[in-house]
PDB file of N, CA and C in Angstrom:
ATOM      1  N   UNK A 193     -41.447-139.072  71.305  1.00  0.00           N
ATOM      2  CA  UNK A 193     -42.322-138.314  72.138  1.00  0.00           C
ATOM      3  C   UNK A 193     -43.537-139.197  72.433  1.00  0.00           C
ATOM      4  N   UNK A 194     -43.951-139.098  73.713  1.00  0.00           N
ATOM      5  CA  UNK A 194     -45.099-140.631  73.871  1.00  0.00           C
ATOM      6  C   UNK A 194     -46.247-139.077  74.574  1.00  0.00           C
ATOM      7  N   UNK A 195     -46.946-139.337  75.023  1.00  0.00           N
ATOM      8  CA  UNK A 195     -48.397-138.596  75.193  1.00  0.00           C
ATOM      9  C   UNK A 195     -48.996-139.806  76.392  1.00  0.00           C
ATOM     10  N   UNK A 196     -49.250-139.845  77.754  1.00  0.00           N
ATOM     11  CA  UNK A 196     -49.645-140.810  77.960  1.00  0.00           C
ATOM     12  C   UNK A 196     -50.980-140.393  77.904  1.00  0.00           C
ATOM     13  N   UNK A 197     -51.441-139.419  77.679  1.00  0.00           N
ATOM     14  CA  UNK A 197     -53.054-139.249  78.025  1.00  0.00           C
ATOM     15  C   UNK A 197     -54.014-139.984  76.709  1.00  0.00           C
ATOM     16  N   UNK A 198     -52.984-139.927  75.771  1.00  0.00           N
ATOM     17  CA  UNK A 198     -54.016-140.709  74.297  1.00  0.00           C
ATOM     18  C   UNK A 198     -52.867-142.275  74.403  1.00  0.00           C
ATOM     19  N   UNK A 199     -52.003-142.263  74.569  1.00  0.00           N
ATOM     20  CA  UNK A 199     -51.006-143.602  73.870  1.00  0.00           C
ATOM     21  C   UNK A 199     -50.529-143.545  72.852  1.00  0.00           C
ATOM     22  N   UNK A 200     -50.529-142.317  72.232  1.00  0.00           N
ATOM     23  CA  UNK A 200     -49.816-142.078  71.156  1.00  0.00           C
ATOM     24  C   UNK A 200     -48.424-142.032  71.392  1.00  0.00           C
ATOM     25  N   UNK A 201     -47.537-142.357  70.337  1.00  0.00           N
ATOM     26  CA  UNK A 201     -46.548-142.592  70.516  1.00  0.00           C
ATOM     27  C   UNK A 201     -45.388-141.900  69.408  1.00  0.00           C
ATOM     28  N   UNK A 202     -45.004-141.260  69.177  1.00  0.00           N
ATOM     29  CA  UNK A 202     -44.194-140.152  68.010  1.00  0.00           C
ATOM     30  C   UNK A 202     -42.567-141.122  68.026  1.00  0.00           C
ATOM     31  N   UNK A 203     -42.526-142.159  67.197  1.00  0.00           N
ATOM     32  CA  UNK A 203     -41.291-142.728  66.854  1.00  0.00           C
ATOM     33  C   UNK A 203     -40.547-142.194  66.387  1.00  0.00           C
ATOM     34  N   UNK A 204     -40.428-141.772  65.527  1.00  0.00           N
ATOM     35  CA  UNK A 204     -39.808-141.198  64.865  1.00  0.00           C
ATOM     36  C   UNK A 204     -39.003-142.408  64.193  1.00  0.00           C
ATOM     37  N   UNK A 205     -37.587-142.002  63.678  1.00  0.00           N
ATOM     38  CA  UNK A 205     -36.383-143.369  63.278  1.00  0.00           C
ATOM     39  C   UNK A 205     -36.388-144.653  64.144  1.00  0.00           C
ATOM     40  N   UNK A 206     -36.346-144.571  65.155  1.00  0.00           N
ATOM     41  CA  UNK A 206     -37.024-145.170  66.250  1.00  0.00           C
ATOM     42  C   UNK A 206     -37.499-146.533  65.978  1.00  0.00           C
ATOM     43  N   UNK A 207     -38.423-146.852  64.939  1.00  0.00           N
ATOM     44  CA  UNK A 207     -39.778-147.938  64.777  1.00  0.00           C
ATOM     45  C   UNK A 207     -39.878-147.700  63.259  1.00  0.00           C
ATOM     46  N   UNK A 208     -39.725-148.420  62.753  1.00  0.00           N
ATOM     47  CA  UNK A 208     -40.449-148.517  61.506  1.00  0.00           C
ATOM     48  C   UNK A 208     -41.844-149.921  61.088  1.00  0.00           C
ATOM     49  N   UNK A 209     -42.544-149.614  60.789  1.00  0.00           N
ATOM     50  CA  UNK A 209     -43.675-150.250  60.218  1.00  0.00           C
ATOM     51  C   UNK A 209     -43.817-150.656  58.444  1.00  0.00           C
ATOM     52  N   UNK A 210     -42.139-150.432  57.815  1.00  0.00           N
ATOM     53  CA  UNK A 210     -42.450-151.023  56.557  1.00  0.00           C
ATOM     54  C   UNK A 210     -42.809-152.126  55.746  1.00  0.00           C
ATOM     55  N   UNK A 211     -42.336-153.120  57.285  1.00  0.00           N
ATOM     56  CA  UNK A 211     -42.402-155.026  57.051  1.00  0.00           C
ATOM     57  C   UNK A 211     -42.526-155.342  58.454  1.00  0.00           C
ATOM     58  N   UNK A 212     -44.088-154.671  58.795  1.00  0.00           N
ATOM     59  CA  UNK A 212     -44.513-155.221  60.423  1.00  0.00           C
ATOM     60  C   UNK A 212     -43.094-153.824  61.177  1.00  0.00           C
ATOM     61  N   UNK A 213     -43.257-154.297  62.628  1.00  0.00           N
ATOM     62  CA  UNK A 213     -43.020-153.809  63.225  1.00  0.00           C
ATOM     63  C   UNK A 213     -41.227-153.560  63.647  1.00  0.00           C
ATOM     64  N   UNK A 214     -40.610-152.932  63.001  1.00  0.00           N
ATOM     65  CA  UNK A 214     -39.180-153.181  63.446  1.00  0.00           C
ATOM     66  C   UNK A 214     -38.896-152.036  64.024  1.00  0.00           C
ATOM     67  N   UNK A 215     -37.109-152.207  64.377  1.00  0.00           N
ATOM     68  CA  UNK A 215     -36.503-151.594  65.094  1.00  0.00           C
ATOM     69  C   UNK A 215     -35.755-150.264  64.075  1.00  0.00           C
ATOM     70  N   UNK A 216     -35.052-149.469  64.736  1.00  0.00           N
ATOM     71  CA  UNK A 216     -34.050-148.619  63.516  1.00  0.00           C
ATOM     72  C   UNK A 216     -33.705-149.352  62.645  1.00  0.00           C
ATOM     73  N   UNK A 217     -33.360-148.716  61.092  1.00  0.00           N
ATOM     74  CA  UNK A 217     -32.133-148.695  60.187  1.00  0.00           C
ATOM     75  C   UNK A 217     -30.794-149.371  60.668  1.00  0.00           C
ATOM     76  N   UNK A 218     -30.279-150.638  61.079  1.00  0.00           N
ATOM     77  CA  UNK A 218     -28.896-150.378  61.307  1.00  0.00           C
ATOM     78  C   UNK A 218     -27.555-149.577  60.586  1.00  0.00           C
ATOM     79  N   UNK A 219     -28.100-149.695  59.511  1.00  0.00           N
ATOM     80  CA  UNK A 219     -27.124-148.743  58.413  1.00  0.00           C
ATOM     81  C   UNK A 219     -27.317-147.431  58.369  1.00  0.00           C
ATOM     82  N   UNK A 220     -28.263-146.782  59.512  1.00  0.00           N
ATOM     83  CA  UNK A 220     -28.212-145.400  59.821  1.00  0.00           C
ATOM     84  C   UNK A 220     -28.434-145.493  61.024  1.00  0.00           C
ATOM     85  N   UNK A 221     -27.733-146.288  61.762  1.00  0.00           N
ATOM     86  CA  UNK A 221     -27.837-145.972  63.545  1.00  0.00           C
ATOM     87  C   UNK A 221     -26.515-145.988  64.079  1.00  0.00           C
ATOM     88  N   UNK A 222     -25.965-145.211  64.609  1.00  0.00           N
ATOM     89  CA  UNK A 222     -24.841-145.561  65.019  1.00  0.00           C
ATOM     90  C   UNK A 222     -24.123-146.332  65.864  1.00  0.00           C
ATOM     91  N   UNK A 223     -25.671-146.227  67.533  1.00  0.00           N
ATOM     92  CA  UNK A 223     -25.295-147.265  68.347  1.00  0.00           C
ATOM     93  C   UNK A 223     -26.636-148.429  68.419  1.00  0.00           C
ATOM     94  N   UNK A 224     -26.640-149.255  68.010  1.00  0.00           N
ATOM     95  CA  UNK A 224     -27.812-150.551  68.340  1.00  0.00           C
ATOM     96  C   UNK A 224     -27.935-150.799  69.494  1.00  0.00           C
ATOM     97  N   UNK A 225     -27.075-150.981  70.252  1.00  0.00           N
ATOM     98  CA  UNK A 225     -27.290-151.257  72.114  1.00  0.00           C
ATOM     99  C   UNK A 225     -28.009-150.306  72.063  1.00  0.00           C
ATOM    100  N   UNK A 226     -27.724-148.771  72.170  1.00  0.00           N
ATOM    101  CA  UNK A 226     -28.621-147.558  72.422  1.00  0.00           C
ATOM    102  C   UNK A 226     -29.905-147.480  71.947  1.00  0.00           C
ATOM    103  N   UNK A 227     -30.130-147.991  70.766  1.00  0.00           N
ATOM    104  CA  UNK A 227     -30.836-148.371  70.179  1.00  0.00           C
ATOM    105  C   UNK A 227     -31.979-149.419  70.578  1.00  0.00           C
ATOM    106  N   UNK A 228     -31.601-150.605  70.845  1.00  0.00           N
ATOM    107  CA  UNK A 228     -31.904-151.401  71.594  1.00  0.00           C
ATOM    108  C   UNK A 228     -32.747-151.255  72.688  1.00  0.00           C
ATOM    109  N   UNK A 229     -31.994-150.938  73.876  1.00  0.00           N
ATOM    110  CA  UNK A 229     -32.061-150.207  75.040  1.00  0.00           C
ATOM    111  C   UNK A 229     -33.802-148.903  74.764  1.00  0.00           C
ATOM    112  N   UNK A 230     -33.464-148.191  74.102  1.00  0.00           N
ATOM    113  CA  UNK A 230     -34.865-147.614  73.758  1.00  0.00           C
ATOM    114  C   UNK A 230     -35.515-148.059  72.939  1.00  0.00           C
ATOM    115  N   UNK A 231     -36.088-149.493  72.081  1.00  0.00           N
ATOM    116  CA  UNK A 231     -37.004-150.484  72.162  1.00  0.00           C
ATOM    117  C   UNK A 231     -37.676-150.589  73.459  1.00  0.00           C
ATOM    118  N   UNK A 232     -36.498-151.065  74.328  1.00  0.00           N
ATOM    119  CA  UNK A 232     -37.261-151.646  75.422  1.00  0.00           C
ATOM    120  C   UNK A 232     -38.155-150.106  76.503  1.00  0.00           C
ATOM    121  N   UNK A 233     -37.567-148.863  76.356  1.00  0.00           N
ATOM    122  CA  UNK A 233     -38.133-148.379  76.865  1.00  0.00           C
ATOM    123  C   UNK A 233     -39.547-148.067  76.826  1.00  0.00           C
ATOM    124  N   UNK A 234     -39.894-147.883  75.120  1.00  0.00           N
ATOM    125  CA  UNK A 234     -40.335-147.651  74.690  1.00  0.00           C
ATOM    126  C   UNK A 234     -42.309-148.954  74.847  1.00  0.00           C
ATOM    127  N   UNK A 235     -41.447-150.179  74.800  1.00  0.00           N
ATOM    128  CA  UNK A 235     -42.125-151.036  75.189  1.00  0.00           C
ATOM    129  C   UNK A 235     -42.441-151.095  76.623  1.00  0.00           C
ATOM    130  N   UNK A 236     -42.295-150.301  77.263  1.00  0.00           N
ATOM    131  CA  UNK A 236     -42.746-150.629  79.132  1.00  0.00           C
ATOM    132  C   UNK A 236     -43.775-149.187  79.208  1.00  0.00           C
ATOM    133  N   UNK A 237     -43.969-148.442  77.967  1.00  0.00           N
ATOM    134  CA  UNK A 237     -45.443-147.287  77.793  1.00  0.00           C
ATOM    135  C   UNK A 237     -46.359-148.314  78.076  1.00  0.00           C
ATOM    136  N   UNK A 238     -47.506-147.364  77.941  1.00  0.00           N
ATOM    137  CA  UNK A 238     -48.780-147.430  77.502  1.00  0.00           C
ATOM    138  C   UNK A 238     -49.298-147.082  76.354  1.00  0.00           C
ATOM    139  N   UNK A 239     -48.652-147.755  75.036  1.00  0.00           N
ATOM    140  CA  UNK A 239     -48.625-146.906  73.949  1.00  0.00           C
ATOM    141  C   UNK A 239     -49.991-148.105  73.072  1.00  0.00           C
ATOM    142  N   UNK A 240     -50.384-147.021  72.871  1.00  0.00           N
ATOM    143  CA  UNK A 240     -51.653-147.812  71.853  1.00  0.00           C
ATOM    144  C   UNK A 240     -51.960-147.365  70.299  1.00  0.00           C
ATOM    145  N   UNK A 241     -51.218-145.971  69.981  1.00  0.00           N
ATOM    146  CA  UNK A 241     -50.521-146.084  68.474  1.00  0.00           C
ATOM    147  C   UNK A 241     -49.307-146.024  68.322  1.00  0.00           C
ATOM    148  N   UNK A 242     -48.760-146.271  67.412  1.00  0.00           N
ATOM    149  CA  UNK A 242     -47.402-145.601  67.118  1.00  0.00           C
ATOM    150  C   UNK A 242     -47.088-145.246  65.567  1.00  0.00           C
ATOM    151  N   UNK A 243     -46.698-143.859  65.565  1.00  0.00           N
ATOM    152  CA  UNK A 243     -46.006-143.009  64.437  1.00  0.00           C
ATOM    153  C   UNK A 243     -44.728-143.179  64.122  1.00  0.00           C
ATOM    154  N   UNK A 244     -45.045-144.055  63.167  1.00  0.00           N
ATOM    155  CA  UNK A 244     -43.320-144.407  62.490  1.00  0.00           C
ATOM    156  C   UNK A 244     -42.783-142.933  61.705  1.00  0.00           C
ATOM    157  N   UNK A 245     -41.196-143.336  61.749  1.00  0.00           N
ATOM    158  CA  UNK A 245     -40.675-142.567  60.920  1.00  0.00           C
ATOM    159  C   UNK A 245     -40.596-143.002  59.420  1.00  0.00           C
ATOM    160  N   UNK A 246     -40.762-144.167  58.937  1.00  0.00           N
ATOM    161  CA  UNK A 246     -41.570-144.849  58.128  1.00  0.00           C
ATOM    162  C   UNK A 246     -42.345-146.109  58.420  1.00  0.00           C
ATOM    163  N   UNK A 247     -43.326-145.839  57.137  1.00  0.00           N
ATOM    164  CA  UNK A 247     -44.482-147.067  57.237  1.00  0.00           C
ATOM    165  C   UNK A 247     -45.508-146.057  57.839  1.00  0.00           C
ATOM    166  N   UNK A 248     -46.673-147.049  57.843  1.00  0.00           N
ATOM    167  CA  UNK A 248     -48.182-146.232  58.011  1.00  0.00           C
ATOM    168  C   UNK A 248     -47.999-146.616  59.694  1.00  0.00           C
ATOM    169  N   UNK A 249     -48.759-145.213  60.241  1.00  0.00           N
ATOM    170  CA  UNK A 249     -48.983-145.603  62.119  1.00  0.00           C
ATOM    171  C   UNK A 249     -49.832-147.022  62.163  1.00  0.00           C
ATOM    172  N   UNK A 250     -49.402-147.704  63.108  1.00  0.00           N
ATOM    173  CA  UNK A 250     -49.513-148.837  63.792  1.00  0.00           C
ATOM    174  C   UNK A 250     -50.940-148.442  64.869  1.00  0.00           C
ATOM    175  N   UNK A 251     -51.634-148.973  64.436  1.00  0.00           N
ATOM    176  CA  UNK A 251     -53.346-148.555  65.586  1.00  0.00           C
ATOM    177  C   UNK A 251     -53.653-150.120  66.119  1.00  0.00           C
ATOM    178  N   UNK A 252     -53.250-150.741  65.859  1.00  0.00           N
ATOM    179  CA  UNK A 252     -54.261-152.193  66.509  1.00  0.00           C
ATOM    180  C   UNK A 252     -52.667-152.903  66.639  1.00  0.00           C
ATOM    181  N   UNK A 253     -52.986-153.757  67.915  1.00  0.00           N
ATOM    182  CA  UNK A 253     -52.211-154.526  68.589  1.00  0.00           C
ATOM    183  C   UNK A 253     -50.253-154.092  68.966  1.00  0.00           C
ATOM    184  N   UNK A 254     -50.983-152.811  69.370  1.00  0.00           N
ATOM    185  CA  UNK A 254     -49.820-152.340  69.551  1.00  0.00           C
ATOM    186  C   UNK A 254     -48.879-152.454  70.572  1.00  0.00           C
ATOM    187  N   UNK A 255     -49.420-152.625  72.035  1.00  0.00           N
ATOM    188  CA  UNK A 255     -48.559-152.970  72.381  1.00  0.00           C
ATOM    189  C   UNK A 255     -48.204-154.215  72.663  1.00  0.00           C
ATOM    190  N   UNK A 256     -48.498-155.473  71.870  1.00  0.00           N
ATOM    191  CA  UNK A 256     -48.041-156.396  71.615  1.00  0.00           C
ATOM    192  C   UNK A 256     -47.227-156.796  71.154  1.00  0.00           C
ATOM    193  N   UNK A 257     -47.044-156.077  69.771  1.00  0.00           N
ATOM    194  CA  UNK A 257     -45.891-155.734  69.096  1.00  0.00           C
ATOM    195  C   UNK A 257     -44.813-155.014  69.342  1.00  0.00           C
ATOM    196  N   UNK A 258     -45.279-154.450  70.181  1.00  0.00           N
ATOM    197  CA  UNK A 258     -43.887-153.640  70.435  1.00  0.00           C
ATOM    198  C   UNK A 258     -43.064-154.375  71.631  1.00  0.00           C
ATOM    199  N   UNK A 259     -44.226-155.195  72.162  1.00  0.00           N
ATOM    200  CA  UNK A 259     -43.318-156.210  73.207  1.00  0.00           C
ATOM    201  C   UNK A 259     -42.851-157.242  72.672  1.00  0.00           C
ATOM    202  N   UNK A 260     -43.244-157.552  71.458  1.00  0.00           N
ATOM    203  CA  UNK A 260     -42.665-158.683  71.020  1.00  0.00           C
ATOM    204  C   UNK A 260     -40.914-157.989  70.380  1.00  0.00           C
ATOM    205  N   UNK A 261     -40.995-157.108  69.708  1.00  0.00           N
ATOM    206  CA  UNK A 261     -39.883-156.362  69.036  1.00  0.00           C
ATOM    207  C   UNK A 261     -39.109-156.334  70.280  1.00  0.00           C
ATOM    208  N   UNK A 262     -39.320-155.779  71.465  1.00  0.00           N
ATOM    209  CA  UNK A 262     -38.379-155.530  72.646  1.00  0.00           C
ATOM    210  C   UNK A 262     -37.945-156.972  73.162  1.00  0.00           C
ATOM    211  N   UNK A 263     -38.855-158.086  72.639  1.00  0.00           N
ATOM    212  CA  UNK A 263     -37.921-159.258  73.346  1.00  0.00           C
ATOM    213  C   UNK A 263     -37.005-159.531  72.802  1.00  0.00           C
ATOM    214  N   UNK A 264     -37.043-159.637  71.411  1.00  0.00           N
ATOM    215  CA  UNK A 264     -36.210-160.234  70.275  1.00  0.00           C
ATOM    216  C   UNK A 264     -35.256-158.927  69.850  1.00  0.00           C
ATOM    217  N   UNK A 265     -35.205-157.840  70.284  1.00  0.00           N
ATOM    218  CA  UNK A 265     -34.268-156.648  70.131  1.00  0.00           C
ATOM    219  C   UNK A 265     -32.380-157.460  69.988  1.00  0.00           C
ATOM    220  N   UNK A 266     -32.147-157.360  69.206  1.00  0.00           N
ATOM    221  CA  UNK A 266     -30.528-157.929  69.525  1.00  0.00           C
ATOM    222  C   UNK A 266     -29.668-156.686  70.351  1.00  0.00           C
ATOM    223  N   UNK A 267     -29.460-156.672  71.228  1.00  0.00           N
ATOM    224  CA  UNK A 267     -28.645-155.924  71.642  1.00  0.00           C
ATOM    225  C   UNK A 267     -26.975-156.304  71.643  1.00  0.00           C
ATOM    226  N   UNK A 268     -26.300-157.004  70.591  1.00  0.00           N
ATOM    227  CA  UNK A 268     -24.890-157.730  70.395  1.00  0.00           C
ATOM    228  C   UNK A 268     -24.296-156.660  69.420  1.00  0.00           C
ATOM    229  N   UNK A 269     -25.134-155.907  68.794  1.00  0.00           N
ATOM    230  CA  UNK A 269     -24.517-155.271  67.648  1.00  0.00           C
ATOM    231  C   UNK A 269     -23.961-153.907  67.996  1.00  0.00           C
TER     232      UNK A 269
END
């Protein structure tokens, strides 16, 4: 759920923040392309926090990170 009026951003499984900024669980995702694929959506917001489904919310340099995660996204899996 994104909010564009604050940049908040509600990840959910989505993003995790336990070791920096990653993508889903692969061992609880079923599709990674799909997966993948909404990285990148996710990265073309205006998102300036983001609420992991774990790890502490992400407030500073956010959407940097999240563009960096959407470049390097593997979408092969």
């Amino acid at each position: 759920m994104f909010d564009p009026s604050t940049g908040v951003l509600v990840a959910g499984d989505a993003l995790r923040t336990t070791d920096g900024l990653t993508g889903p669980d692969p061992r609880y995702t079923n599709d990674m392309t799909q997966a993948a694929a909404s990285v990148r959506r996710m990265a073309a917001l205006d998102v300036r926090v983001i609420l992991p489904g774990h790890g502490a919310p992400l407030t500073t340099g956010t959407a940097e990170a999240l563009a960096k995660l959407a470049a390097h996204t593997d979408t092969t899996r």
